[in-house]
Amino acid sequence: MPAQKNIVILISGRGSNMEALLHAKLPCRIAAVISNKTDAQGLETARAHGIATAVVSHLDYADRECFDTALAAEIDRHTPDLVVLAGFMRILTPAFVARYTGRLINIHPSLLPAYAGLHTHEQALRDGVRVHGCTVHFVTADLDHGPIIIQAAVPVSQNDTAATLAARVLHEEHRIYPQAIRWLCHDRVRLNPQGRVSIAPPEQMGGPLISPGLD
Ligand code: GRF
């Protein structure tokens, strides 16, 4: 049996995606949870699960480069095979991203490439889209535009608020993030030299989503 991979999870707040990963019985070792905020709720959850935690506060560093260098040093103490951004609210420098090429992933609450950045649910409602969702992708220097591993789509109701839509999307985030990481742990997902993602053996096609539903 190959050795279990180490993963390090980076958070900034609530940590519900991190918690979903802790509950998912992943075939890897969650070596540490690191936050850039001392008061991140997710730190408590991680500690309650017996996971090592650390805080590297961006407020303690003069610029992004210095912060990212300190963050990388803390991450590397755990010799991670995979670095997982789970609600980590800092823009990372190209040097940091390059250091972890092919082993740095993120979850974003939209069907990328639509709605990169913040306030994705508000943007989706404003545009009147009928389908919205979430994306797990490799991180590149191009914010929220790295190669896509898996996406989940949800219907948008005309009665939705940003909060109801966010809750529906988050439910799917908690399903697709563990799946993506399971594939990565089993070396089934690869970022090829052309910057595209391949999944082996070829993945199951998901079902279609029609929204609103047909009569
Ligand atoms: C999630 O919606 C995630 O997609 C986005 O930030 C939010 C984090 O939520 N990147 P949580 O901290 O995992 O609960």
Short mmCIF file of N, CA and C in Angstrom, two decimals, residues 43-145:
data_model
loop_
_atom_site.label_atom_id
_atom_site.label_comp_id
_atom_site.label_asym_id
_atom_site.label_seq_id
_atom_site.Cartn_x
_atom_site.Cartn_y
_atom_site.Cartn_z
N LEU A 43 -10.97 26.95 13.46
CA LEU A 43 -9.83 26.48 14.26
C LEU A 43 -10.31 25.64 15.44
N GLU A 44 -11.39 26.09 16.08
CA GLU A 44 -11.96 25.36 17.21
C GLU A 44 -12.42 23.97 16.77
N THR A 45 -13.08 23.95 15.64
CA THR A 45 -13.59 22.67 15.11
C THR A 45 -12.43 21.72 14.85
N ALA A 46 -11.37 22.25 14.25
CA ALA A 46 -10.21 21.39 13.95
C ALA A 46 -9.61 20.85 15.24
N ARG A 47 -9.44 21.73 16.22
CA ARG A 47 -8.87 21.29 17.51
C ARG A 47 -9.74 20.22 18.15
N ALA A 48 -11.06 20.41 18.06
CA ALA A 48 -11.98 19.43 18.65
C ALA A 48 -11.82 18.06 17.99
N HIS A 49 -11.34 18.06 16.75
CA HIS A 49 -11.09 16.79 16.04
C HIS A 49 -9.66 16.30 16.24
N GLY A 50 -8.91 16.99 17.09
CA GLY A 50 -7.54 16.55 17.36
C GLY A 50 -6.56 16.86 16.25
N ILE A 51 -6.91 17.83 15.40
CA ILE A 51 -6.02 18.21 14.29
C ILE A 51 -5.12 19.36 14.75
N ALA A 52 -3.86 19.31 14.39
CA ALA A 52 -2.92 20.39 14.73
C ALA A 52 -3.36 21.67 14.02
N THR A 53 -3.31 22.78 14.73
CA THR A 53 -3.69 24.06 14.11
C THR A 53 -2.55 25.07 14.27
N ALA A 54 -2.56 26.06 13.41
CA ALA A 54 -1.60 27.16 13.51
C ALA A 54 -2.24 28.40 12.93
N VAL A 55 -1.78 29.55 13.40
CA VAL A 55 -2.24 30.83 12.85
C VAL A 55 -1.03 31.55 12.30
N VAL A 56 -1.12 31.97 11.05
CA VAL A 56 -0.12 32.88 10.47
C VAL A 56 -0.92 34.12 10.07
N SER A 57 -0.85 35.14 10.90
CA SER A 57 -1.70 36.32 10.67
C SER A 57 -1.06 37.24 9.63
N HIS A 58 -1.88 37.57 8.62
CA HIS A 58 -1.36 38.49 7.58
C HIS A 58 -1.06 39.86 8.19
N LEU A 59 -1.68 40.16 9.33
CA LEU A 59 -1.47 41.48 9.96
C LEU A 59 -0.05 41.64 10.50
N ASP A 60 0.63 40.51 10.69
CA ASP A 60 1.99 40.56 11.24
C ASP A 60 3.06 40.78 10.18
N TYR A 61 2.66 40.90 8.91
CA TYR A 61 3.67 40.99 7.84
C TYR A 61 3.46 42.26 7.02
N ALA A 62 4.57 42.79 6.56
CA ALA A 62 4.54 44.10 5.89
C ALA A 62 3.87 44.03 4.52
N ASP A 63 4.02 42.91 3.83
CA ASP A 63 3.44 42.81 2.49
C ASP A 63 3.08 41.37 2.18
N ARG A 64 2.46 41.18 1.03
CA ARG A 64 1.99 39.84 0.64
C ARG A 64 3.14 38.84 0.53
N GLU A 65 4.28 39.31 -0.02
CA GLU A 65 5.42 38.40 -0.21
C GLU A 65 5.89 37.85 1.14
N CYS A 66 6.03 38.75 2.12
CA CYS A 66 6.51 38.31 3.46
C CYS A 66 5.49 37.37 4.09
N PHE A 67 4.21 37.71 3.97
CA PHE A 67 3.18 36.84 4.54
C PHE A 67 3.22 35.46 3.88
N ASP A 68 3.28 35.44 2.55
CA ASP A 68 3.26 34.16 1.84
C ASP A 68 4.51 33.32 2.16
N THR A 69 5.64 33.97 2.39
CA THR A 69 6.86 33.24 2.75
C THR A 69 6.68 32.57 4.11
N ALA A 70 6.12 33.31 5.06
CA ALA A 70 5.88 32.75 6.40
C ALA A 70 4.83 31.64 6.34
N LEU A 71 3.81 31.86 5.53
CA LEU A 71 2.76 30.85 5.40
C LEU A 71 3.33 29.57 4.80
N ALA A 72 4.14 29.71 3.76
CA ALA A 72 4.74 28.53 3.11
C ALA A 72 5.64 27.77 4.10
N ALA A 73 6.36 28.52 4.93
CA ALA A 73 7.24 27.86 5.91
C ALA A 73 6.41 27.02 6.88
N GLU A 74 5.28 27.57 7.32
CA GLU A 74 4.42 26.82 8.25
C GLU A 74 3.80 25.60 7.54
N ILE A 75 3.37 25.81 6.32
CA ILE A 75 2.78 24.70 5.55
C ILE A 75 3.82 23.59 5.38
N ASP A 76 5.03 23.97 5.00
CA ASP A 76 6.05 22.98 4.64
C ASP A 76 6.53 22.16 5.83
N ARG A 77 6.31 22.67 7.05
CA ARG A 77 6.64 21.88 8.24
C ARG A 77 5.88 20.55 8.24
N HIS A 78 4.75 20.53 7.52
CA HIS A 78 3.90 19.34 7.52
C HIS A 78 4.10 18.49 6.26
N THR A 79 5.07 18.84 5.45
CA THR A 79 5.39 18.13 4.19
C THR A 79 4.14 17.65 3.44
N PRO A 80 3.31 18.62 3.05
CA PRO A 80 2.04 18.23 2.42
C PRO A 80 2.20 17.76 0.97
N ASP A 81 1.40 16.78 0.62
CA ASP A 81 1.26 16.39 -0.78
C ASP A 81 0.21 17.27 -1.45
N LEU A 82 -0.67 17.81 -0.63
CA LEU A 82 -1.78 18.60 -1.16
C LEU A 82 -2.08 19.74 -0.18
N VAL A 83 -2.27 20.93 -0.74
CA VAL A 83 -2.64 22.09 0.08
C VAL A 83 -4.04 22.52 -0.36
N VAL A 84 -4.96 22.55 0.59
CA VAL A 84 -6.38 22.70 0.30
C VAL A 84 -6.88 24.03 0.85
N LEU A 85 -7.31 24.91 -0.04
CA LEU A 85 -7.88 26.19 0.39
C LEU A 85 -9.36 25.98 0.63
N ALA A 86 -9.81 26.28 1.84
CA ALA A 86 -11.22 26.06 2.19
C ALA A 86 -11.74 27.33 2.85
N GLY A 87 -12.15 28.29 2.00
CA GLY A 87 -12.58 29.57 2.54
C GLY A 87 -11.39 30.38 3.03
N PHE A 88 -10.27 30.26 2.33
CA PHE A 88 -9.07 31.03 2.70
C PHE A 88 -9.12 32.33 1.92
N MET A 89 -9.27 33.44 2.63
CA MET A 89 -9.64 34.71 1.99
C MET A 89 -8.45 35.63 1.74
N ARG A 90 -7.35 35.08 1.29
CA ARG A 90 -6.20 35.91 0.94
C ARG A 90 -5.81 35.62 -0.51
N ILE A 91 -5.46 36.67 -1.22
CA ILE A 91 -4.94 36.47 -2.58
C ILE A 91 -3.48 36.06 -2.44
N LEU A 92 -3.09 35.00 -3.13
CA LEU A 92 -1.74 34.45 -2.98
C LEU A 92 -0.83 34.96 -4.09
N THR A 93 0.44 35.14 -3.75
CA THR A 93 1.39 35.67 -4.74
C THR A 93 1.73 34.59 -5.77
N PRO A 94 2.14 35.00 -6.98
CA PRO A 94 2.54 34.02 -8.00
C PRO A 94 3.64 33.07 -7.49
N ALA A 95 4.56 33.57 -6.67
CA ALA A 95 5.64 32.70 -6.16
C ALA A 95 5.07 31.60 -5.27
N PHE A 96 4.10 31.96 -4.44
CA PHE A 96 3.47 30.96 -3.57
C PHE A 96 2.75 29.92 -4.42
N VAL A 97 1.98 30.39 -5.38
CA VAL A 97 1.21 29.48 -6.24
C VAL A 97 2.16 28.55 -7.00
N ALA A 98 3.27 29.10 -7.51
CA ALA A 98 4.23 28.30 -8.28
C ALA A 98 4.86 27.21 -7.40
N ARG A 99 5.10 27.54 -6.14
CA ARG A 99 5.71 26.57 -5.22
C ARG A 99 4.87 25.31 -5.08
N TYR A 100 3.54 25.47 -5.21
CA TYR A 100 2.64 24.33 -4.98
C TYR A 100 1.90 23.90 -6.27
N THR A 101 2.48 24.17 -7.41
CA THR A 101 1.81 23.83 -8.67
C THR A 101 1.39 22.37 -8.69
N GLY A 102 0.12 22.16 -9.04
CA GLY A 102 -0.39 20.79 -9.17
C GLY A 102 -0.78 20.16 -7.85
N ARG A 103 -0.54 20.87 -6.74
CA ARG A 103 -0.95 20.33 -5.43
C ARG A 103 -1.60 21.38 -4.55
N LEU A 104 -2.13 22.42 -5.20
CA LEU A 104 -2.85 23.49 -4.49
C LEU A 104 -4.24 23.60 -5.12
N ILE A 105 -5.27 23.37 -4.29
CA ILE A 105 -6.63 23.40 -4.85
C ILE A 105 -7.51 24.33 -4.02
N ASN A 106 -8.60 24.76 -4.66
CA ASN A 106 -9.52 25.72 -4.04
C ASN A 106 -10.95 25.31 -4.36
N ILE A 107 -11.87 25.74 -3.49
CA ILE A 107 -13.30 25.61 -3.82
C ILE A 107 -13.88 27.00 -3.92
N HIS A 108 -14.68 27.20 -4.97
CA HIS A 108 -15.23 28.53 -5.23
C HIS A 108 -16.75 28.39 -5.42
N PRO A 109 -17.52 29.32 -4.81
CA PRO A 109 -18.98 29.19 -4.87
C PRO A 109 -19.61 29.77 -6.13
N SER A 110 -19.18 29.29 -7.28
CA SER A 110 -19.87 29.60 -8.54
C SER A 110 -19.44 28.56 -9.57
N LEU A 111 -20.17 28.57 -10.67
CA LEU A 111 -19.76 27.72 -11.80
C LEU A 111 -18.74 28.51 -12.60
N LEU A 112 -17.47 28.35 -12.24
CA LEU A 112 -16.42 29.09 -12.95
C LEU A 112 -16.40 28.66 -14.42
N PRO A 113 -16.06 29.53 -15.36
CA PRO A 113 -15.45 30.83 -15.13
C PRO A 113 -16.43 31.96 -14.82
N ALA A 114 -17.72 31.65 -14.63
CA ALA A 114 -18.64 32.73 -14.25
C ALA A 114 -18.38 33.12 -12.80
N TYR A 115 -18.47 34.37 -12.52
CA TYR A 115 -18.47 34.89 -11.14
C TYR A 115 -17.23 34.54 -10.33
N ALA A 116 -16.09 34.87 -10.85
CA ALA A 116 -14.87 34.82 -10.03
C ALA A 116 -15.00 35.92 -8.98
N GLY A 117 -14.19 35.82 -7.94
CA GLY A 117 -14.18 36.88 -6.92
C GLY A 117 -15.28 36.70 -5.88
N LEU A 118 -15.67 37.82 -5.28
CA LEU A 118 -16.60 37.78 -4.14
C LEU A 118 -18.06 37.96 -4.58
N HIS A 119 -18.97 37.74 -3.65
CA HIS A 119 -20.41 38.01 -3.83
C HIS A 119 -20.98 37.27 -5.03
N THR A 120 -20.64 36.02 -5.16
CA THR A 120 -21.05 35.25 -6.33
C THR A 120 -22.56 35.02 -6.37
N HIS A 121 -23.17 34.81 -5.20
CA HIS A 121 -24.61 34.51 -5.19
C HIS A 121 -25.42 35.76 -5.55
N GLU A 122 -24.98 36.89 -5.06
CA GLU A 122 -25.65 38.15 -5.40
C GLU A 122 -25.56 38.40 -6.92
N GLN A 123 -24.38 38.12 -7.47
CA GLN A 123 -24.19 38.33 -8.92
C GLN A 123 -25.09 37.41 -9.72
N ALA A 124 -25.19 36.16 -9.27
CA ALA A 124 -26.02 35.18 -10.00
C ALA A 124 -27.49 35.62 -9.96
N LEU A 125 -27.96 36.08 -8.80
CA LEU A 125 -29.35 36.53 -8.68
C LEU A 125 -29.59 37.76 -9.54
N ARG A 126 -28.63 38.65 -9.55
CA ARG A 126 -28.77 39.88 -10.34
C ARG A 126 -28.88 39.56 -11.83
N ASP A 127 -28.12 38.56 -12.25
CA ASP A 127 -28.14 38.19 -13.67
C ASP A 127 -29.34 37.33 -14.04
N GLY A 128 -30.05 36.82 -13.04
CA GLY A 128 -31.22 35.98 -13.33
C GLY A 128 -30.87 34.62 -13.90
N VAL A 129 -29.68 34.11 -13.61
CA VAL A 129 -29.35 32.78 -14.13
C VAL A 129 -30.25 31.74 -13.46
N ARG A 130 -30.52 30.67 -14.16
CA ARG A 130 -31.40 29.62 -13.63
C ARG A 130 -30.61 28.49 -12.99
N VAL A 131 -29.30 28.49 -13.26
CA VAL A 131 -28.41 27.46 -12.72
C VAL A 131 -27.18 28.15 -12.16
N HIS A 132 -26.81 27.74 -10.95
CA HIS A 132 -25.63 28.32 -10.29
C HIS A 132 -24.88 27.12 -9.70
N GLY A 133 -23.82 27.34 -8.93
CA GLY A 133 -23.16 26.16 -8.38
C GLY A 133 -21.81 26.45 -7.78
N CYS A 134 -20.96 25.45 -7.81
CA CYS A 134 -19.64 25.55 -7.16
C CYS A 134 -18.62 24.74 -7.96
N THR A 135 -17.36 25.07 -7.72
CA THR A 135 -16.26 24.52 -8.52
C THR A 135 -15.06 24.20 -7.64
N VAL A 136 -14.46 23.04 -7.83
CA VAL A 136 -13.15 22.76 -7.25
C VAL A 136 -12.13 22.83 -8.38
N HIS A 137 -11.06 23.59 -8.16
CA HIS A 137 -10.08 23.79 -9.23
C HIS A 137 -8.66 23.87 -8.67
N PHE A 138 -7.71 23.55 -9.52
CA PHE A 138 -6.31 23.82 -9.18
C PHE A 138 -6.11 25.34 -9.16
N VAL A 139 -5.24 25.77 -8.26
CA VAL A 139 -4.99 27.20 -8.15
C VAL A 139 -3.82 27.57 -9.07
N THR A 140 -4.04 28.62 -9.84
CA THR A 140 -2.98 29.20 -10.66
C THR A 140 -2.88 30.68 -10.27
N ALA A 141 -1.96 31.38 -10.88
CA ALA A 141 -1.78 32.80 -10.55
C ALA A 141 -2.99 33.62 -11.00
N ASP A 142 -3.81 33.06 -11.88
CA ASP A 142 -4.99 33.75 -12.39
C ASP A 142 -6.15 33.49 -11.41
N LEU A 143 -6.49 34.46 -10.59
CA LEU A 143 -7.43 34.27 -9.48
C LEU A 143 -8.74 33.61 -9.93
N ASP A 144 -9.09 32.50 -9.28
CA ASP A 144 -10.34 31.77 -9.53
C ASP A 144 -10.47 31.27 -10.98
N HIS A 145 -9.36 31.08 -11.67
CA HIS A 145 -9.46 30.61 -13.05
C HIS A 145 -8.60 29.39 -13.34
#
